[in-house]
Amino acid sequence: MRDDYLRHAQIGLELAAAVLLGFWGGYKLDGRFGTAPWLMLAGAAAGLAAGFYLVLRELFAKEEEGKK
């Protein structure tokens, strides 16, 4: 039971970390190229997409685990 709570917390943290990392990377690139806020928004969107990919991968792994 505790492992399920930790797994759900991990999924949430992975999603948040992916979005924040994309946001931060875009922010830094905007500062370098002077394109604010476009690269920051693109980085956040890419981070969100990567975060959803991680969530879906984790859910499909749990589904496969349940079939065994």
mmCIF file of N, CA and C in Angstrom:
data_model
loop_
_atom_site.group_PDB
_atom_site.id
_atom_site.type_symbol
_atom_site.label_atom_id
_atom_site.label_comp_id
_atom_site.label_asym_id
_atom_site.label_seq_id
_atom_site.Cartn_x
_atom_site.Cartn_y
_atom_site.Cartn_z
ATOM 1 N N MET A 1 0.825 -1.190 0.000
ATOM 2 C CA MET A 1 0.000 0.000 0.000
ATOM 3 C C MET A 1 0.874 1.261 0.000
ATOM 4 N N ARG A 2 1.895 1.244 0.834
ATOM 5 C CA ARG A 2 2.780 2.405 0.906
ATOM 6 C C ARG A 2 3.515 2.613 -0.413
ATOM 7 N N ASP A 3 3.848 1.506 -1.073
ATOM 8 C CA ASP A 3 4.531 1.603 -2.361
ATOM 9 C C ASP A 3 3.666 2.300 -3.399
ATOM 10 N N ASP A 4 2.350 2.094 -3.339
ATOM 11 C CA ASP A 4 1.446 2.778 -4.264
ATOM 12 C C ASP A 4 1.474 4.283 -4.041
ATOM 13 N N TYR A 5 1.494 4.704 -2.771
ATOM 14 C CA TYR A 5 1.558 6.133 -2.474
ATOM 15 C C TYR A 5 2.859 6.742 -2.989
ATOM 16 N N LEU A 6 3.940 6.023 -2.785
ATOM 17 C CA LEU A 6 5.231 6.521 -3.259
ATOM 18 C C LEU A 6 5.282 6.568 -4.780
ATOM 19 N N ARG A 7 4.673 5.585 -5.420
ATOM 20 C CA ARG A 7 4.661 5.564 -6.887
ATOM 21 C C ARG A 7 3.853 6.743 -7.437
ATOM 22 N N HIS A 8 2.716 7.043 -6.797
ATOM 23 C CA HIS A 8 1.912 8.179 -7.243
ATOM 24 C C HIS A 8 2.635 9.500 -6.994
ATOM 25 N N ALA A 9 3.321 9.594 -5.880
ATOM 26 C CA ALA A 9 4.098 10.804 -5.600
ATOM 27 C C ALA A 9 5.216 10.963 -6.622
ATOM 28 N N GLN A 10 5.837 9.859 -6.998
ATOM 29 C CA GLN A 10 6.902 9.903 -7.998
ATOM 30 C C GLN A 10 6.369 10.405 -9.335
ATOM 31 N N ILE A 11 5.190 9.954 -9.721
ATOM 32 C CA ILE A 11 4.601 10.380 -10.991
ATOM 33 C C ILE A 11 4.363 11.887 -10.978
ATOM 34 N N GLY A 12 3.806 12.398 -9.882
ATOM 35 C CA GLY A 12 3.561 13.831 -9.776
ATOM 36 C C GLY A 12 4.839 14.646 -9.794
ATOM 37 N N LEU A 13 5.848 14.158 -9.101
ATOM 38 C CA LEU A 13 7.123 14.869 -9.073
ATOM 39 C C LEU A 13 7.815 14.854 -10.427
ATOM 40 N N GLU A 14 7.712 13.735 -11.151
ATOM 41 C CA GLU A 14 8.306 13.669 -12.488
ATOM 42 C C GLU A 14 7.639 14.668 -13.430
ATOM 43 N N LEU A 15 6.316 14.771 -13.350
ATOM 44 C CA LEU A 15 5.599 15.719 -14.204
ATOM 45 C C LEU A 15 6.014 17.150 -13.878
ATOM 46 N N ALA A 16 6.033 17.477 -12.597
ATOM 47 C CA ALA A 16 6.416 18.831 -12.191
ATOM 48 C C ALA A 16 7.860 19.140 -12.572
ATOM 49 N N ALA A 17 8.753 18.189 -12.374
ATOM 50 C CA ALA A 17 10.162 18.410 -12.696
ATOM 51 C C ALA A 17 10.365 18.609 -14.192
ATOM 52 N N ALA A 18 9.648 17.852 -15.006
ATOM 53 C CA ALA A 18 9.786 17.995 -16.458
ATOM 54 C C ALA A 18 9.328 19.378 -16.914
ATOM 55 N N VAL A 19 8.201 19.843 -16.383
ATOM 56 C CA VAL A 19 7.697 21.166 -16.763
ATOM 57 C C VAL A 19 8.655 22.255 -16.291
ATOM 58 N N LEU A 20 9.116 22.154 -15.054
ATOM 59 C CA LEU A 20 10.019 23.173 -14.524
ATOM 60 C C LEU A 20 11.359 23.190 -15.246
ATOM 61 N N LEU A 21 11.865 22.022 -15.591
ATOM 62 C CA LEU A 21 13.128 21.958 -16.324
ATOM 63 C C LEU A 21 12.983 22.579 -17.714
ATOM 64 N N GLY A 22 11.884 22.292 -18.398
ATOM 65 C CA GLY A 22 11.637 22.898 -19.704
ATOM 66 C C GLY A 22 11.467 24.409 -19.606
ATOM 67 N N PHE A 23 10.742 24.855 -18.580
ATOM 68 C CA PHE A 23 10.537 26.284 -18.343
ATOM 69 C C PHE A 23 11.866 26.983 -18.087
ATOM 70 N N TRP A 24 12.682 26.388 -17.215
ATOM 71 C CA TRP A 24 13.971 26.984 -16.874
ATOM 72 C C TRP A 24 14.900 27.029 -18.086
ATOM 73 N N GLY A 25 14.945 25.940 -18.850
ATOM 74 C CA GLY A 25 15.789 25.913 -20.046
ATOM 75 C C GLY A 25 15.362 26.959 -21.062
ATOM 76 N N GLY A 26 14.057 27.094 -21.264
ATOM 77 C CA GLY A 26 13.550 28.116 -22.176
ATOM 78 C C GLY A 26 13.852 29.521 -21.685
ATOM 79 N N TYR A 27 13.761 29.721 -20.380
ATOM 80 C CA TYR A 27 14.070 31.020 -19.787
ATOM 81 C C TYR A 27 15.530 31.394 -20.040
ATOM 82 N N LYS A 28 16.423 30.427 -19.831
ATOM 83 C CA LYS A 28 17.848 30.686 -20.061
ATOM 84 C C LYS A 28 18.130 30.976 -21.539
ATOM 85 N N LEU A 29 17.491 30.218 -22.427
ATOM 86 C CA LEU A 29 17.691 30.460 -23.860
ATOM 87 C C LEU A 29 17.112 31.810 -24.280
ATOM 88 N N ASP A 30 15.985 32.201 -23.694
ATOM 89 C CA ASP A 30 15.421 33.522 -23.976
ATOM 90 C C ASP A 30 16.389 34.627 -23.567
ATOM 91 N N GLY A 31 17.035 34.460 -22.429
ATOM 92 C CA GLY A 31 18.011 35.451 -21.979
ATOM 93 C C GLY A 31 19.201 35.544 -22.922
ATOM 94 N N ARG A 32 19.583 34.408 -23.466
ATOM 95 C CA ARG A 32 20.739 34.385 -24.367
ATOM 96 C C ARG A 32 20.409 34.985 -25.734
ATOM 97 N N PHE A 33 19.232 34.657 -26.263
ATOM 98 C CA PHE A 33 18.882 35.088 -27.618
ATOM 99 C C PHE A 33 17.941 36.290 -27.663
ATOM 100 N N GLY A 34 17.432 36.731 -26.526
ATOM 101 C CA GLY A 34 16.544 37.889 -26.485
ATOM 102 C C GLY A 34 15.195 37.646 -27.143
ATOM 103 N N THR A 35 14.656 36.465 -26.979
ATOM 104 C CA THR A 35 13.394 36.111 -27.632
ATOM 105 C C THR A 35 12.242 35.963 -26.644
ATOM 106 N N ALA A 36 12.376 36.548 -25.465
ATOM 107 C CA ALA A 36 11.362 36.365 -24.410
ATOM 108 C C ALA A 36 9.974 36.720 -24.908
ATOM 109 N N PRO A 37 9.000 35.995 -24.564
ATOM 110 C CA PRO A 37 8.889 34.794 -23.733
ATOM 111 C C PRO A 37 8.750 33.516 -24.547
ATOM 112 N N TRP A 38 9.094 33.546 -25.817
ATOM 113 C CA TRP A 38 8.744 32.441 -26.716
ATOM 114 C C TRP A 38 9.457 31.135 -26.414
ATOM 115 N N LEU A 39 10.740 31.176 -26.175
ATOM 116 C CA LEU A 39 11.448 29.931 -25.880
ATOM 117 C C LEU A 39 11.078 29.386 -24.505
ATOM 118 N N MET A 40 10.750 30.282 -23.579
ATOM 119 C CA MET A 40 10.298 29.845 -22.267
ATOM 120 C C MET A 40 8.969 29.095 -22.392
ATOM 121 N N LEU A 41 8.062 29.629 -23.187
ATOM 122 C CA LEU A 41 6.779 28.955 -23.407
ATOM 123 C C LEU A 41 6.960 27.640 -24.153
ATOM 124 N N ALA A 42 7.837 27.640 -25.144
ATOM 125 C CA ALA A 42 8.102 26.406 -25.887
ATOM 126 C C ALA A 42 8.750 25.362 -24.979
ATOM 127 N N GLY A 43 9.657 25.794 -24.124
ATOM 128 C CA GLY A 43 10.291 24.870 -23.184
ATOM 129 C C GLY A 43 9.298 24.295 -22.191
ATOM 130 N N ALA A 44 8.392 25.140 -21.696
ATOM 131 C CA ALA A 44 7.369 24.652 -20.772
ATOM 132 C C ALA A 44 6.440 23.665 -21.470
ATOM 133 N N ALA A 45 6.082 23.952 -22.724
ATOM 134 C CA ALA A 45 5.225 23.033 -23.480
ATOM 135 C C ALA A 45 5.943 21.711 -23.743
ATOM 136 N N ALA A 46 7.217 21.781 -24.086
ATOM 137 C CA ALA A 46 7.992 20.553 -24.303
ATOM 138 C C ALA A 46 8.129 19.773 -22.998
ATOM 139 N N GLY A 47 8.324 20.474 -21.900
ATOM 140 C CA GLY A 47 8.398 19.813 -20.599
ATOM 141 C C GLY A 47 7.081 19.161 -20.219
ATOM 142 N N LEU A 48 5.977 19.820 -20.541
ATOM 143 C CA LEU A 48 4.660 19.245 -20.270
ATOM 144 C C LEU A 48 4.447 17.986 -21.097
ATOM 145 N N ALA A 49 4.834 18.039 -22.364
ATOM 146 C CA ALA A 49 4.709 16.857 -23.223
ATOM 147 C C ALA A 49 5.585 15.719 -22.699
ATOM 148 N N ALA A 50 6.800 16.035 -22.296
ATOM 149 C CA ALA A 50 7.688 15.007 -21.743
ATOM 150 C C ALA A 50 7.127 14.456 -20.436
ATOM 151 N N GLY A 51 6.555 15.331 -19.624
ATOM 152 C CA GLY A 51 5.951 14.885 -18.369
ATOM 153 C C GLY A 51 4.781 13.952 -18.599
ATOM 154 N N PHE A 52 3.926 14.279 -19.575
ATOM 155 C CA PHE A 52 2.807 13.390 -19.884
ATOM 156 C C PHE A 52 3.303 12.058 -20.427
ATOM 157 N N TYR A 53 4.374 12.090 -21.195
ATOM 158 C CA TYR A 53 4.963 10.842 -21.684
ATOM 159 C C TYR A 53 5.417 9.977 -20.512
ATOM 160 N N LEU A 54 6.075 10.590 -19.536
ATOM 161 C CA LEU A 54 6.527 9.837 -18.370
ATOM 162 C C LEU A 54 5.352 9.259 -17.589
ATOM 163 N N VAL A 55 4.284 10.045 -17.447
ATOM 164 C CA VAL A 55 3.096 9.570 -16.734
ATOM 165 C C VAL A 55 2.472 8.392 -17.472
ATOM 166 N N LEU A 56 2.315 8.522 -18.783
ATOM 167 C CA LEU A 56 1.714 7.433 -19.555
ATOM 168 C C LEU A 56 2.582 6.180 -19.527
ATOM 169 N N ARG A 57 3.883 6.349 -19.610
ATOM 170 C CA ARG A 57 4.790 5.202 -19.541
ATOM 171 C C ARG A 57 4.643 4.478 -18.204
ATOM 172 N N GLU A 58 4.519 5.242 -17.138
ATOM 173 C CA GLU A 58 4.365 4.665 -15.805
ATOM 174 C C GLU A 58 3.012 3.951 -15.673
ATOM 175 N N LEU A 59 1.962 4.548 -16.233
ATOM 176 C CA LEU A 59 0.641 3.919 -16.164
ATOM 177 C C LEU A 59 0.590 2.631 -16.967
ATOM 178 N N PHE A 60 1.188 2.621 -18.147
ATOM 179 C CA PHE A 60 1.201 1.402 -18.950
ATOM 180 C C PHE A 60 2.048 0.319 -18.284
ATOM 181 N N ALA A 61 3.121 0.704 -17.613
ATOM 182 C CA ALA A 61 3.939 -0.271 -16.891
ATOM 183 C C ALA A 61 3.136 -0.881 -15.744
ATOM 184 N N LYS A 62 2.352 -0.053 -15.063
ATOM 185 C CA LYS A 62 1.513 -0.556 -13.967
ATOM 186 C C LYS A 62 0.446 -1.494 -14.508
ATOM 187 N N GLU A 63 -0.112 -1.167 -15.672
ATOM 188 C CA GLU A 63 -1.124 -2.024 -16.286
ATOM 189 C C GLU A 63 -0.523 -3.376 -16.664
ATOM 190 N N GLU A 64 0.668 -3.365 -17.244
ATOM 191 C CA GLU A 64 1.342 -4.613 -17.605
ATOM 192 C C GLU A 64 1.678 -5.428 -16.356
ATOM 193 N N GLU A 65 2.043 -4.733 -15.298
ATOM 194 C CA GLU A 65 2.368 -5.399 -14.042
ATOM 195 C C GLU A 65 1.126 -6.081 -13.465
ATOM 196 N N GLY A 66 -0.027 -5.456 -13.639
ATOM 197 C CA GLY A 66 -1.279 -6.024 -13.148
ATOM 198 C C GLY A 66 -1.713 -7.251 -13.924
ATOM 199 N N LYS A 67 -1.300 -7.370 -15.184
ATOM 200 C CA LYS A 67 -1.675 -8.517 -16.012
ATOM 201 C C LYS A 67 -0.890 -9.769 -15.650
ATOM 202 N N LYS A 68 0.265 -9.588 -15.036
ATOM 203 C CA LYS A 68 1.133 -10.739 -14.715
ATOM 204 C C LYS A 68 0.657 -11.462 -13.482
#
